[in-house]
Each structure stands twice: as structure tokens, then as C-alpha cells.
Amino acid sequence: MGNLELDNATLEQLEARLGVRFKDRSLLAQALVHRSLVNEADLADADSNERLEFLGDAALGLVAAELLFKRYPDRSEGRLTHARASLVNLTTLSEIGAEFGLGDFVQLGRGEHLSGGRSRLSVLGRAFEAVLGAVYLDQGLEVLRDLLSPVLIRELDRYGWEGPAKDYKSQLQERLQAAQGATPAYELVSVQGPDHDRLFTMAVQTDDQVLASGEGSSKQRAEQAAARAALAALGEAEGNTDVPAAD
């Protein structure tokens, strides 16, 4: 993995958060290498976390299916499949990854880092899958099950069988298309601050009407903030301010 490996003290911090002590920490380190780093450093394609992500996705699906099968003996195959999908979708995985603080440890290329990659849903969710793959290889299925089961049960208790709400941009697009047949568009309003600490302002509009604006440390986060503000405004207009969260 070249000369960019995380040191043992840093990996120990993540082990403490996970409650897992690795026999081979190089697996955990590899699980944190985002593909953007491969493009900027002297790394081979196989040095990224994508192979471990592939394995972790399969292991996660097995643990989730087993948990649901045992927890709900009266549910049909179709309902179990739906529940499993709600547990293993990228939004759920990114929330879990954020709770473990994976954004503090994932290794990114400079461009991905500057664009807010440490808080991006896809980065966190896929890094979490890669960590699960590393746990499975290093510790086996039983330890992986011990790590995942309480987290998955909590997610079921929190969201039920439907999973977490879609992100704000998806919610806004669905609402506008259903009500008006319109598709929202996002426009950059301003960028402030130095390169390492930028604040983006994005506006969301339909046709020529600006619905709302929002700020964030990346364009993506600012777009989500704008969509959230637009949903809140639409809710007020319809007498409903209860907009589900999807951070």
C-alpha cells in the first residue's frame, strides 16, 4: 500500500470504536483506502478498499438475512427480502459508518478530500462495507455477527421495515414531479473561504423560480441543505412542516 499506511496508534483508535482488535491490521488499513487515492499515489488498483467492500457486502447480507430469519419467524420471504434491503442500503450504511467516525480515518485523494469526501454518503457507506469485509477475513463470521447484530436491530427499531428516509434531494424531486411534473435544478450561488475551509451556497429552483438556498462545506452538502429548506417551505405552504430527516 505504498508509504501511506495509517499508523498503529490511529488504527487502534478505530479498533476501539468498533470493539474489534485485529490480528492483521493491514486488512483494516486497506479497508480505509478510497479509490481516489489510487489515482494520486503509487498504488495498484487492488490496494483500494473495493475488494474488501465486495466481500463485506456479501457478509453483511448474510448476517442481516440470518438475523431477520430468526427474529421474524412468521414473515414471508418477500417481506424478509424487503427488510434486508432496508438494512443494507447505502443510506443506512453511511449513517452507521458516520457513527463509527469512519470519516476521520478514510484515506482520500486530495481532490476527493477537498470536495467533502469525508462526509459523503457513498464514501462512508462503502468504507463501512470494506471494514466489515476486513473483520470477516481477520476475525470470522461470529465476531462480525457480534459487531453487526446490535446495530442492525437498532436500525430496525428506529426505522421499521422501510429503512431510513431518502435524502432531501430525492424527496424534493419526488414531491415536485408528483405535484407539478417539474424537476429541480441546482445552481452555485457563491463560494467563500480558503481552499481548505470553503463554504458553498447553492440555490434550488424550478423553471425560473428559486425555491430555497442552502450552505455547506461541499456543493453536495449545500444542495442537500437547499433541498431541505425547499421541502420545509413546501410543507409550510401545504400546512405540513413535518419533513423527515435523512442526514
JSON list of C-alpha atoms in Angstrom, two decimals:
[
{"chain": "A", "resi": 1, "resn": "MET", "atom": "CA", "xyz": [0.00, 0.00, 0.00]},
{"chain": "A", "resi": 2, "resn": "GLY", "atom": "CA", "xyz": [2.90, 2.30, -0.64]},
{"chain": "A", "resi": 3, "resn": "ASN", "atom": "CA", "xyz": [4.02, 4.72, 2.06]},
{"chain": "A", "resi": 4, "resn": "LEU", "atom": "CA", "xyz": [0.55, 5.96, 3.02]},
{"chain": "A", "resi": 5, "resn": "GLU", "atom": "CA", "xyz": [-0.48, 3.38, 5.60]},
{"chain": "A", "resi": 6, "resn": "LEU", "atom": "CA", "xyz": [-2.17, 4.57, 8.77]},
{"chain": "A", "resi": 7, "resn": "ASP", "atom": "CA", "xyz": [-0.02, 4.11, 11.86]},
{"chain": "A", "resi": 8, "resn": "ASN", "atom": "CA", "xyz": [-0.86, 1.59, 14.58]},
{"chain": "A", "resi": 9, "resn": "ALA", "atom": "CA", "xyz": [-1.96, 4.22, 17.08]},
{"chain": "A", "resi": 10, "resn": "THR", "atom": "CA", "xyz": [-4.55, 5.56, 14.62]},
{"chain": "A", "resi": 11, "resn": "LEU", "atom": "CA", "xyz": [-5.79, 2.08, 13.76]},
{"chain": "A", "resi": 12, "resn": "GLU", "atom": "CA", "xyz": [-6.07, 1.28, 17.47]},
{"chain": "A", "resi": 13, "resn": "GLN", "atom": "CA", "xyz": [-8.46, 4.21, 17.85]},
{"chain": "A", "resi": 14, "resn": "LEU", "atom": "CA", "xyz": [-10.74, 2.76, 15.19]},
{"chain": "A", "resi": 15, "resn": "GLU", "atom": "CA", "xyz": [-10.45, -0.72, 16.69]},
{"chain": "A", "resi": 16, "resn": "ALA", "atom": "CA", "xyz": [-11.66, 0.74, 20.00]},
{"chain": "A", "resi": 17, "resn": "ARG", "atom": "CA", "xyz": [-14.69, 2.27, 18.30]},
{"chain": "A", "resi": 18, "resn": "LEU", "atom": "CA", "xyz": [-15.51, -0.99, 16.55]},
{"chain": "A", "resi": 19, "resn": "GLY", "atom": "CA", "xyz": [-14.83, -3.14, 19.59]},
{"chain": "A", "resi": 20, "resn": "VAL", "atom": "CA", "xyz": [-12.64, -5.42, 17.45]},
{"chain": "A", "resi": 21, "resn": "ARG", "atom": "CA", "xyz": [-8.90, -6.00, 17.81]},
{"chain": "A", "resi": 22, "resn": "PHE", "atom": "CA", "xyz": [-7.35, -7.13, 14.54]},
{"chain": "A", "resi": 23, "resn": "LYS", "atom": "CA", "xyz": [-4.71, -9.81, 14.23]},
{"chain": "A", "resi": 24, "resn": "ASP", "atom": "CA", "xyz": [-3.67, -8.35, 10.86]},
{"chain": "A", "resi": 25, "resn": "ARG", "atom": "CA", "xyz": [-4.11, -4.58, 10.94]},
{"chain": "A", "resi": 26, "resn": "SER", "atom": "CA", "xyz": [-3.10, -4.27, 7.30]},
{"chain": "A", "resi": 27, "resn": "LEU", "atom": "CA", "xyz": [-6.60, -5.50, 6.44]},
{"chain": "A", "resi": 28, "resn": "LEU", "atom": "CA", "xyz": [-8.18, -2.68, 8.43]},
{"chain": "A", "resi": 29, "resn": "ALA", "atom": "CA", "xyz": [-5.80, -0.17, 6.86]},
{"chain": "A", "resi": 30, "resn": "GLN", "atom": "CA", "xyz": [-6.70, -1.35, 3.37]},
{"chain": "A", "resi": 31, "resn": "ALA", "atom": "CA", "xyz": [-10.40, -1.08, 4.16]},
{"chain": "A", "resi": 32, "resn": "LEU", "atom": "CA", "xyz": [-9.87, 2.66, 4.59]},
{"chain": "A", "resi": 33, "resn": "VAL", "atom": "CA", "xyz": [-8.15, 3.33, 1.22]},
{"chain": "A", "resi": 34, "resn": "HIS", "atom": "CA", "xyz": [-10.61, 5.07, -1.09]},
{"chain": "A", "resi": 35, "resn": "ARG", "atom": "CA", "xyz": [-10.14, 4.54, -4.82]},
{"chain": "A", "resi": 36, "resn": "SER", "atom": "CA", "xyz": [-9.43, 8.27, -5.30]},
{"chain": "A", "resi": 37, "resn": "LEU", "atom": "CA", "xyz": [-6.11, 7.75, -3.51]},
{"chain": "A", "resi": 38, "resn": "VAL", "atom": "CA", "xyz": [-5.07, 5.08, -6.01]},
{"chain": "A", "resi": 39, "resn": "ASN", "atom": "CA", "xyz": [-5.22, 7.69, -8.76]},
{"chain": "A", "resi": 40, "resn": "GLU", "atom": "CA", "xyz": [-2.90, 10.07, -6.91]},
{"chain": "A", "resi": 41, "resn": "ALA", "atom": "CA", "xyz": [-0.45, 7.74, -5.16]},
{"chain": "A", "resi": 42, "resn": "ASP", "atom": "CA", "xyz": [1.83, 4.87, -6.13]},
{"chain": "A", "resi": 43, "resn": "LEU", "atom": "CA", "xyz": [-0.83, 2.22, -5.52]},
{"chain": "A", "resi": 44, "resn": "ALA", "atom": "CA", "xyz": [-2.21, -0.67, -7.53]},
{"chain": "A", "resi": 45, "resn": "ASP", "atom": "CA", "xyz": [-5.94, -0.93, -8.22]},
{"chain": "A", "resi": 46, "resn": "ALA", "atom": "CA", "xyz": [-6.18, -3.87, -5.82]},
{"chain": "A", "resi": 47, "resn": "ASP", "atom": "CA", "xyz": [-4.80, -1.71, -2.99]},
{"chain": "A", "resi": 48, "resn": "SER", "atom": "CA", "xyz": [-8.07, 0.22, -2.69]},
{"chain": "A", "resi": 49, "resn": "ASN", "atom": "CA", "xyz": [-10.86, -0.93, -0.40]},
{"chain": "A", "resi": 50, "resn": "GLU", "atom": "CA", "xyz": [-13.13, -2.09, -3.23]},
{"chain": "A", "resi": 51, "resn": "ARG", "atom": "CA", "xyz": [-12.28, -5.80, -2.98]},
{"chain": "A", "resi": 52, "resn": "LEU", "atom": "CA", "xyz": [-12.97, -5.75, 0.75]},
{"chain": "A", "resi": 53, "resn": "GLU", "atom": "CA", "xyz": [-16.16, -3.78, 0.07]},
{"chain": "A", "resi": 54, "resn": "PHE", "atom": "CA", "xyz": [-17.28, -6.58, -2.26]},
{"chain": "A", "resi": 55, "resn": "LEU", "atom": "CA", "xyz": [-16.69, -9.17, 0.45]},
{"chain": "A", "resi": 56, "resn": "GLY", "atom": "CA", "xyz": [-18.21, -7.03, 3.20]},
{"chain": "A", "resi": 57, "resn": "ASP", "atom": "CA", "xyz": [-21.38, -6.51, 1.18]},
{"chain": "A", "resi": 58, "resn": "ALA", "atom": "CA", "xyz": [-21.87, -10.27, 0.92]},
{"chain": "A", "resi": 59, "resn": "ALA", "atom": "CA", "xyz": [-21.07, -10.88, 4.60]},
{"chain": "A", "resi": 60, "resn": "LEU", "atom": "CA", "xyz": [-23.42, -8.09, 5.67]},
{"chain": "A", "resi": 61, "resn": "GLY", "atom": "CA", "xyz": [-26.22, -9.54, 3.56]},
{"chain": "A", "resi": 62, "resn": "LEU", "atom": "CA", "xyz": [-25.75, -12.93, 5.19]},
{"chain": "A", "resi": 63, "resn": "VAL", "atom": "CA", "xyz": [-25.76, -11.57, 8.74]},
{"chain": "A", "resi": 64, "resn": "ALA", "atom": "CA", "xyz": [-28.80, -9.38, 8.02]},
{"chain": "A", "resi": 65, "resn": "ALA", "atom": "CA", "xyz": [-30.70, -12.27, 6.42]},
{"chain": "A", "resi": 66, "resn": "GLU", "atom": "CA", "xyz": [-29.90, -14.61, 9.30]},
{"chain": "A", "resi": 67, "resn": "LEU", "atom": "CA", "xyz": [-30.96, -12.02, 11.89]},
{"chain": "A", "resi": 68, "resn": "LEU", "atom": "CA", "xyz": [-34.26, -11.35, 10.13]},
{"chain": "A", "resi": 69, "resn": "PHE", "atom": "CA", "xyz": [-34.95, -15.06, 9.60]},
{"chain": "A", "resi": 70, "resn": "LYS", "atom": "CA", "xyz": [-34.56, -15.80, 13.31]},
{"chain": "A", "resi": 71, "resn": "ARG", "atom": "CA", "xyz": [-36.18, -12.61, 14.62]},
{"chain": "A", "resi": 72, "resn": "TYR", "atom": "CA", "xyz": [-39.32, -12.82, 12.47]},
{"chain": "A", "resi": 73, "resn": "PRO", "atom": "CA", "xyz": [-40.25, -16.49, 12.05]},
{"chain": "A", "resi": 74, "resn": "ASP", "atom": "CA", "xyz": [-43.74, -15.63, 10.79]},
{"chain": "A", "resi": 75, "resn": "ARG", "atom": "CA", "xyz": [-42.71, -13.27, 7.96]},
{"chain": "A", "resi": 76, "resn": "SER", "atom": "CA", "xyz": [-42.77, -14.31, 4.30]},
{"chain": "A", "resi": 77, "resn": "GLU", "atom": "CA", "xyz": [-39.73, -14.43, 2.03]},
{"chain": "A", "resi": 78, "resn": "GLY", "atom": "CA", "xyz": [-40.90, -11.30, 0.25]},
{"chain": "A", "resi": 79, "resn": "ARG", "atom": "CA", "xyz": [-41.18, -9.28, 3.44]},
{"chain": "A", "resi": 80, "resn": "LEU", "atom": "CA", "xyz": [-37.82, -10.55, 4.68]},
{"chain": "A", "resi": 81, "resn": "THR", "atom": "CA", "xyz": [-36.22, -9.53, 1.39]},
{"chain": "A", "resi": 82, "resn": "HIS", "atom": "CA", "xyz": [-37.73, -6.05, 1.69]},
{"chain": "A", "resi": 83, "resn": "ALA", "atom": "CA", "xyz": [-36.48, -5.68, 5.26]},
{"chain": "A", "resi": 84, "resn": "ARG", "atom": "CA", "xyz": [-32.99, -6.82, 4.32]},
{"chain": "A", "resi": 85, "resn": "ALA", "atom": "CA", "xyz": [-32.88, -4.23, 1.54]},
{"chain": "A", "resi": 86, "resn": "SER", "atom": "CA", "xyz": [-33.77, -1.52, 4.07]},
{"chain": "A", "resi": 87, "resn": "LEU", "atom": "CA", "xyz": [-30.86, -2.61, 6.27]},
{"chain": "A", "resi": 88, "resn": "VAL", "atom": "CA", "xyz": [-28.13, -2.89, 3.64]},
{"chain": "A", "resi": 89, "resn": "ASN", "atom": "CA", "xyz": [-28.86, 0.19, 1.52]},
{"chain": "A", "resi": 90, "resn": "LEU", "atom": "CA", "xyz": [-26.18, 2.86, 1.19]},
{"chain": "A", "resi": 91, "resn": "THR", "atom": "CA", "xyz": [-28.03, 5.45, 3.28]},
{"chain": "A", "resi": 92, "resn": "THR", "atom": "CA", "xyz": [-28.24, 3.10, 6.27]},
{"chain": "A", "resi": 93, "resn": "LEU", "atom": "CA", "xyz": [-24.62, 2.01, 5.88]},
{"chain": "A", "resi": 94, "resn": "SER", "atom": "CA", "xyz": [-23.38, 5.59, 5.62]},
{"chain": "A", "resi": 95, "resn": "GLU", "atom": "CA", "xyz": [-25.21, 6.53, 8.82]},
{"chain": "A", "resi": 96, "resn": "ILE", "atom": "CA", "xyz": [-23.62, 3.60, 10.64]},
{"chain": "A", "resi": 97, "resn": "GLY", "atom": "CA", "xyz": [-20.21, 4.45, 9.18]},
{"chain": "A", "resi": 98, "resn": "ALA", "atom": "CA", "xyz": [-20.61, 8.05, 10.35]},
{"chain": "A", "resi": 99, "resn": "GLU", "atom": "CA", "xyz": [-21.50, 6.88, 13.86]},
{"chain": "A", "resi": 100, "resn": "PHE", "atom": "CA", "xyz": [-18.27, 4.88, 13.98]},
{"chain": "A", "resi": 101, "resn": "GLY", "atom": "CA", "xyz": [-16.43, 8.00, 12.78]},
{"chain": "A", "resi": 102, "resn": "LEU", "atom": "CA", "xyz": [-15.02, 6.42, 9.63]},
{"chain": "A", "resi": 103, "resn": "GLY", "atom": "CA", "xyz": [-14.70, 9.86, 8.07]},
{"chain": "A", "resi": 104, "resn": "ASP", "atom": "CA", "xyz": [-11.84, 10.51, 10.50]},
{"chain": "A", "resi": 105, "resn": "PHE", "atom": "CA", "xyz": [-9.89, 7.53, 9.17]},
{"chain": "A", "resi": 106, "resn": "VAL", "atom": "CA", "xyz": [-10.66, 7.02, 5.49]},
{"chain": "A", "resi": 107, "resn": "GLN", "atom": "CA", "xyz": [-7.77, 7.84, 3.15]},
{"chain": "A", "resi": 108, "resn": "LEU", "atom": "CA", "xyz": [-8.76, 10.00, 0.20]},
{"chain": "A", "resi": 109, "resn": "GLY", "atom": "CA", "xyz": [-7.10, 11.60, -2.77]},
{"chain": "A", "resi": 110, "resn": "ARG", "atom": "CA", "xyz": [-6.64, 15.35, -2.47]},
{"chain": "A", "resi": 111, "resn": "GLY", "atom": "CA", "xyz": [-9.49, 16.21, -4.82]},
{"chain": "A", "resi": 112, "resn": "GLU", "atom": "CA", "xyz": [-11.95, 13.94, -3.03]},
{"chain": "A", "resi": 113, "resn": "HIS", "atom": "CA", "xyz": [-10.87, 15.35, 0.34]},
{"chain": "A", "resi": 114, "resn": "LEU", "atom": "CA", "xyz": [-11.30, 18.97, -0.75]},
{"chain": "A", "resi": 115, "resn": "SER", "atom": "CA", "xyz": [-14.76, 18.25, -2.19]},
{"chain": "A", "resi": 116, "resn": "GLY", "atom": "CA", "xyz": [-16.02, 16.98, 1.15]},
{"chain": "A", "resi": 117, "resn": "GLY", "atom": "CA", "xyz": [-15.49, 13.26, 0.63]},
{"chain": "A", "resi": 118, "resn": "ARG", "atom": "CA", "xyz": [-15.11, 12.51, 4.32]},
{"chain": "A", "resi": 119, "resn": "SER", "atom": "CA", "xyz": [-18.81, 13.20, 4.86]},
{"chain": "A", "resi": 120, "resn": "ARG", "atom": "CA", "xyz": [-20.09, 11.86, 1.54]},
{"chain": "A", "resi": 121, "resn": "LEU", "atom": "CA", "xyz": [-22.69, 9.09, 1.86]},
{"chain": "A", "resi": 122, "resn": "SER", "atom": "CA", "xyz": [-21.08, 6.84, -0.73]},
{"chain": "A", "resi": 123, "resn": "VAL", "atom": "CA", "xyz": [-17.61, 7.13, 0.82]},
{"chain": "A", "resi": 124, "resn": "LEU", "atom": "CA", "xyz": [-18.78, 6.36, 4.35]},
{"chain": "A", "resi": 125, "resn": "GLY", "atom": "CA", "xyz": [-21.16, 3.58, 3.38]},
{"chain": "A", "resi": 126, "resn": "ARG", "atom": "CA", "xyz": [-18.68, 1.76, 1.16]},
{"chain": "A", "resi": 127, "resn": "ALA", "atom": "CA", "xyz": [-15.86, 2.20, 3.65]},
{"chain": "A", "resi": 128, "resn": "PHE", "atom": "CA", "xyz": [-18.08, 0.59, 6.28]},
{"chain": "A", "resi": 129, "resn": "GLU", "atom": "CA", "xyz": [-18.72, -2.36, 3.98]},
{"chain": "A", "resi": 130, "resn": "ALA", "atom": "CA", "xyz": [-14.97, -2.68, 3.42]},
{"chain": "A", "resi": 131, "resn": "VAL", "atom": "CA", "xyz": [-14.35, -2.65, 7.18]},
{"chain": "A", "resi": 132, "resn": "LEU", "atom": "CA", "xyz": [-16.89, -5.44, 7.52]},
{"chain": "A", "resi": 133, "resn": "GLY", "atom": "CA", "xyz": [-15.02, -7.43, 4.90]},
{"chain": "A", "resi": 134, "resn": "ALA", "atom": "CA", "xyz": [-11.80, -6.90, 6.83]},
{"chain": "A", "resi": 135, "resn": "VAL", "atom": "CA", "xyz": [-13.43, -8.01, 10.10]},
{"chain": "A", "resi": 136, "resn": "TYR", "atom": "CA", "xyz": [-14.77, -11.14, 8.42]},
{"chain": "A", "resi": 137, "resn": "LEU", "atom": "CA", "xyz": [-11.37, -12.10, 6.99]},
{"chain": "A", "resi": 138, "resn": "ASP", "atom": "CA", "xyz": [-9.48, -11.36, 10.20]},
{"chain": "A", "resi": 139, "resn": "GLN", "atom": "CA", "xyz": [-11.93, -12.50, 12.87]},
{"chain": "A", "resi": 140, "resn": "GLY", "atom": "CA", "xyz": [-14.52, -14.69, 11.20]},
{"chain": "A", "resi": 141, "resn": "LEU", "atom": "CA", "xyz": [-18.29, -14.67, 10.95]},
{"chain": "A", "resi": 142, "resn": "GLU", "atom": "CA", "xyz": [-19.02, -14.90, 14.69]},
{"chain": "A", "resi": 143, "resn": "VAL", "atom": "CA", "xyz": [-17.18, -11.67, 15.53]},
{"chain": "A", "resi": 144, "resn": "LEU", "atom": "CA", "xyz": [-18.76, -9.95, 12.54]},
{"chain": "A", "resi": 145, "resn": "ARG", "atom": "CA", "xyz": [-22.18, -11.09, 13.75]},
{"chain": "A", "resi": 146, "resn": "ASP", "atom": "CA", "xyz": [-21.44, -9.71, 17.25]},
{"chain": "A", "resi": 147, "resn": "LEU", "atom": "CA", "xyz": [-20.47, -6.36, 15.73]},
{"chain": "A", "resi": 148, "resn": "LEU", "atom": "CA", "xyz": [-23.43, -6.08, 13.38]},
{"chain": "A", "resi": 149, "resn": "SER", "atom": "CA", "xyz": [-26.38, -7.60, 15.21]},
{"chain": "A", "resi": 150, "resn": "PRO", "atom": "CA", "xyz": [-26.96, -4.82, 17.79]},
{"chain": "A", "resi": 151, "resn": "VAL", "atom": "CA", "xyz": [-26.51, -2.19, 15.09]},
{"chain": "A", "resi": 152, "resn": "LEU", "atom": "CA", "xyz": [-28.97, -3.85, 12.72]},
{"chain": "A", "resi": 153, "resn": "ILE", "atom": "CA", "xyz": [-31.53, -4.43, 15.48]},
{"chain": "A", "resi": 154, "resn": "ARG", "atom": "CA", "xyz": [-31.29, -0.76, 16.41]},
{"chain": "A", "resi": 155, "resn": "GLU", "atom": "CA", "xyz": [-31.87, 0.25, 12.79]},
{"chain": "A", "resi": 156, "resn": "LEU", "atom": "CA", "xyz": [-34.95, -1.97, 12.63]},
{"chain": "A", "resi": 157, "resn": "ASP", "atom": "CA", "xyz": [-36.26, -0.44, 15.84]},
{"chain": "A", "resi": 158, "resn": "ARG", "atom": "CA", "xyz": [-35.54, 3.06, 14.55]},
{"chain": "A", "resi": 159, "resn": "TYR", "atom": "CA", "xyz": [-36.98, 2.81, 11.03]},
{"chain": "A", "resi": 160, "resn": "GLY", "atom": "CA", "xyz": [-39.03, -0.37, 10.96]},
{"chain": "A", "resi": 161, "resn": "TRP", "atom": "CA", "xyz": [-39.13, -2.30, 7.73]},
{"chain": "A", "resi": 162, "resn": "GLU", "atom": "CA", "xyz": [-38.97, 0.67, 5.40]},
{"chain": "A", "resi": 163, "resn": "GLY", "atom": "CA", "xyz": [-35.44, 1.85, 6.15]},
{"chain": "A", "resi": 164, "resn": "PRO", "atom": "CA", "xyz": [-34.34, 5.47, 6.56]},
{"chain": "A", "resi": 165, "resn": "ALA", "atom": "CA", "xyz": [-35.89, 8.27, 4.60]},
{"chain": "A", "resi": 166, "resn": "LYS", "atom": "CA", "xyz": [-34.40, 9.14, 1.22]},
{"chain": "A", "resi": 167, "resn": "ASP", "atom": "CA", "xyz": [-32.00, 12.07, 1.10]},
{"chain": "A", "resi": 168, "resn": "TYR", "atom": "CA", "xyz": [-33.54, 15.52, 0.81]},
{"chain": "A", "resi": 169, "resn": "LYS", "atom": "CA", "xyz": [-32.76, 15.91, -2.91]},
{"chain": "A", "resi": 170, "resn": "SER", "atom": "CA", "xyz": [-34.58, 12.68, -3.72]},
{"chain": "A", "resi": 171, "resn": "GLN", "atom": "CA", "xyz": [-37.52, 13.68, -1.52]},
{"chain": "A", "resi": 172, "resn": "LEU", "atom": "CA", "xyz": [-37.80, 17.08, -3.20]},
{"chain": "A", "resi": 173, "resn": "GLN", "atom": "CA", "xyz": [-37.58, 15.65, -6.71]},
{"chain": "A", "resi": 174, "resn": "GLU", "atom": "CA", "xyz": [-40.29, 13.10, -5.99]},
{"chain": "A", "resi": 175, "resn": "ARG", "atom": "CA", "xyz": [-42.58, 15.72, -4.46]},
{"chain": "A", "resi": 176, "resn": "LEU", "atom": "CA", "xyz": [-42.15, 18.22, -7.30]},
{"chain": "A", "resi": 177, "resn": "GLN", "atom": "CA", "xyz": [-42.57, 15.63, -10.04]},
{"chain": "A", "resi": 178, "resn": "ALA", "atom": "CA", "xyz": [-45.72, 14.30, -8.41]},
{"chain": "A", "resi": 179, "resn": "ALA", "atom": "CA", "xyz": [-47.23, 17.74, -7.81]},
{"chain": "A", "resi": 180, "resn": "GLN", "atom": "CA", "xyz": [-46.02, 19.74, -10.82]},
{"chain": "A", "resi": 181, "resn": "GLY", "atom": "CA", "xyz": [-44.25, 17.39, -13.19]},
{"chain": "A", "resi": 182, "resn": "ALA", "atom": "CA", "xyz": [-41.18, 19.55, -12.57]},
{"chain": "A", "resi": 183, "resn": "THR", "atom": "CA", "xyz": [-37.54, 18.61, -11.93]},
{"chain": "A", "resi": 184, "resn": "PRO", "atom": "CA", "xyz": [-35.50, 20.77, -9.53]},
{"chain": "A", "resi": 185, "resn": "ALA", "atom": "CA", "xyz": [-32.21, 22.27, -10.69]},
{"chain": "A", "resi": 186, "resn": "TYR", "atom": "CA", "xyz": [-29.30, 23.42, -8.52]},
{"chain": "A", "resi": 187, "resn": "GLU", "atom": "CA", "xyz": [-27.14, 26.46, -9.16]},
{"chain": "A", "resi": 188, "resn": "LEU", "atom": "CA", "xyz": [-23.99, 27.60, -7.42]},
{"chain": "A", "resi": 189, "resn": "VAL", "atom": "CA", "xyz": [-24.57, 31.00, -5.82]},
{"chain": "A", "resi": 190, "resn": "SER", "atom": "CA", "xyz": [-21.23, 31.64, -4.13]},
{"chain": "A", "resi": 191, "resn": "VAL", "atom": "CA", "xyz": [-18.05, 30.11, -2.72]},
{"chain": "A", "resi": 192, "resn": "GLN", "atom": "CA", "xyz": [-16.36, 31.68, 0.28]},
{"chain": "A", "resi": 193, "resn": "GLY", "atom": "CA", "xyz": [-13.28, 30.95, 2.36]},
{"chain": "A", "resi": 194, "resn": "PRO", "atom": "CA", "xyz": [-9.82, 29.44, 1.66]},
{"chain": "A", "resi": 195, "resn": "ASP", "atom": "CA", "xyz": [-9.33, 26.20, -0.25]},
{"chain": "A", "resi": 196, "resn": "HIS", "atom": "CA", "xyz": [-9.12, 24.10, 2.92]},
{"chain": "A", "resi": 197, "resn": "ASP", "atom": "CA", "xyz": [-12.24, 25.60, 4.53]},
{"chain": "A", "resi": 198, "resn": "ARG", "atom": "CA", "xyz": [-14.74, 26.56, 1.84]},
{"chain": "A", "resi": 199, "resn": "LEU", "atom": "CA", "xyz": [-18.40, 27.42, 2.28]},
{"chain": "A", "resi": 200, "resn": "PHE", "atom": "CA", "xyz": [-20.63, 26.77, -0.72]},
{"chain": "A", "resi": 201, "resn": "THR", "atom": "CA", "xyz": [-24.05, 28.30, -1.24]},
{"chain": "A", "resi": 202, "resn": "MET", "atom": "CA", "xyz": [-26.41, 26.54, -3.65]},
{"chain": "A", "resi": 203, "resn": "ALA", "atom": "CA", "xyz": [-29.90, 27.53, -4.80]},
{"chain": "A", "resi": 204, "resn": "VAL", "atom": "CA", "xyz": [-32.60, 25.11, -5.93]},
{"chain": "A", "resi": 205, "resn": "GLN", "atom": "CA", "xyz": [-35.18, 26.20, -8.48]},
{"chain": "A", "resi": 206, "resn": "THR", "atom": "CA", "xyz": [-37.85, 25.00, -10.86]},
{"chain": "A", "resi": 207, "resn": "ASP", "atom": "CA", "xyz": [-38.10, 26.85, -14.16]},
{"chain": "A", "resi": 208, "resn": "ASP", "atom": "CA", "xyz": [-37.15, 30.40, -13.14]},
{"chain": "A", "resi": 209, "resn": "GLN", "atom": "CA", "xyz": [-38.48, 30.24, -9.58]},
{"chain": "A", "resi": 210, "resn": "VAL", "atom": "CA", "xyz": [-35.95, 29.94, -6.77]},
{"chain": "A", "resi": 211, "resn": "LEU", "atom": "CA", "xyz": [-37.39, 27.70, -4.06]},
{"chain": "A", "resi": 212, "resn": "ALA", "atom": "CA", "xyz": [-34.65, 27.97, -1.43]},
{"chain": "A", "resi": 213, "resn": "SER", "atom": "CA", "xyz": [-30.91, 28.09, -0.85]},
{"chain": "A", "resi": 214, "resn": "GLY", "atom": "CA", "xyz": [-28.53, 26.26, 1.45]},
{"chain": "A", "resi": 215, "resn": "GLU", "atom": "CA", "xyz": [-24.93, 26.27, 2.63]},
{"chain": "A", "resi": 216, "resn": "GLY", "atom": "CA", "xyz": [-22.40, 23.50, 3.17]},
{"chain": "A", "resi": 217, "resn": "SER", "atom": "CA", "xyz": [-18.73, 22.54, 3.13]},
{"chain": "A", "resi": 218, "resn": "SER", "atom": "CA", "xyz": [-19.18, 20.98, -0.32]},
{"chain": "A", "resi": 219, "resn": "LYS", "atom": "CA", "xyz": [-21.53, 21.51, -3.25]},
{"chain": "A", "resi": 220, "resn": "GLN", "atom": "CA", "xyz": [-23.28, 18.25, -2.40]},
{"chain": "A", "resi": 221, "resn": "ARG", "atom": "CA", "xyz": [-23.92, 19.23, 1.22]},
{"chain": "A", "resi": 222, "resn": "ALA", "atom": "CA", "xyz": [-25.12, 22.69, 0.15]},
{"chain": "A", "resi": 223, "resn": "GLU", "atom": "CA", "xyz": [-27.50, 21.10, -2.35]},
{"chain": "A", "resi": 224, "resn": "GLN", "atom": "CA", "xyz": [-28.92, 18.85, 0.37]},
{"chain": "A", "resi": 225, "resn": "ALA", "atom": "CA", "xyz": [-29.34, 21.87, 2.64]},
{"chain": "A", "resi": 226, "resn": "ALA", "atom": "CA", "xyz": [-31.15, 23.76, -0.14]},
{"chain": "A", "resi": 227, "resn": "ALA", "atom": "CA", "xyz": [-33.43, 20.79, -0.82]},
{"chain": "A", "resi": 228, "resn": "ARG", "atom": "CA", "xyz": [-34.20, 20.50, 2.89]},
{"chain": "A", "resi": 229, "resn": "ALA", "atom": "CA", "xyz": [-35.12, 24.19, 3.06]},
{"chain": "A", "resi": 230, "resn": "ALA", "atom": "CA", "xyz": [-37.31, 23.84, -0.03]},
{"chain": "A", "resi": 231, "resn": "LEU", "atom": "CA", "xyz": [-39.11, 20.84, 1.50]},
{"chain": "A", "resi": 232, "resn": "ALA", "atom": "CA", "xyz": [-39.72, 22.81, 4.67]},
{"chain": "A", "resi": 233, "resn": "ALA", "atom": "CA", "xyz": [-41.12, 25.73, 2.65]},
{"chain": "A", "resi": 234, "resn": "LEU", "atom": "CA", "xyz": [-43.39, 23.43, 0.65]},
{"chain": "A", "resi": 235, "resn": "GLY", "atom": "CA", "xyz": [-44.54, 21.79, 3.87]},
{"chain": "A", "resi": 236, "resn": "GLU", "atom": "CA", "xyz": [-45.46, 25.15, 5.33]},
{"chain": "A", "resi": 237, "resn": "ALA", "atom": "CA", "xyz": [-47.35, 26.07, 2.16]},
{"chain": "A", "resi": 238, "resn": "GLU", "atom": "CA", "xyz": [-49.32, 22.82, 2.44]},
{"chain": "A", "resi": 239, "resn": "GLY", "atom": "CA", "xyz": [-49.80, 23.15, 6.20]},
{"chain": "A", "resi": 240, "resn": "ASN", "atom": "CA", "xyz": [-47.32, 20.38, 6.96]},
{"chain": "A", "resi": 241, "resn": "THR", "atom": "CA", "xyz": [-43.90, 21.14, 8.40]},
{"chain": "A", "resi": 242, "resn": "ASP", "atom": "CA", "xyz": [-43.02, 17.54, 9.32]},
{"chain": "A", "resi": 243, "resn": "VAL", "atom": "CA", "xyz": [-40.15, 16.85, 6.93]},
{"chain": "A", "resi": 244, "resn": "PRO", "atom": "CA", "xyz": [-38.35, 13.55, 7.65]},
{"chain": "A", "resi": 245, "resn": "ALA", "atom": "CA", "xyz": [-34.61, 13.78, 8.26]},
{"chain": "A", "resi": 246, "resn": "ALA", "atom": "CA", "xyz": [-32.12, 11.94, 6.07]},
{"chain": "A", "resi": 247, "resn": "ASP", "atom": "CA", "xyz": [-28.71, 13.26, 7.08]}
]
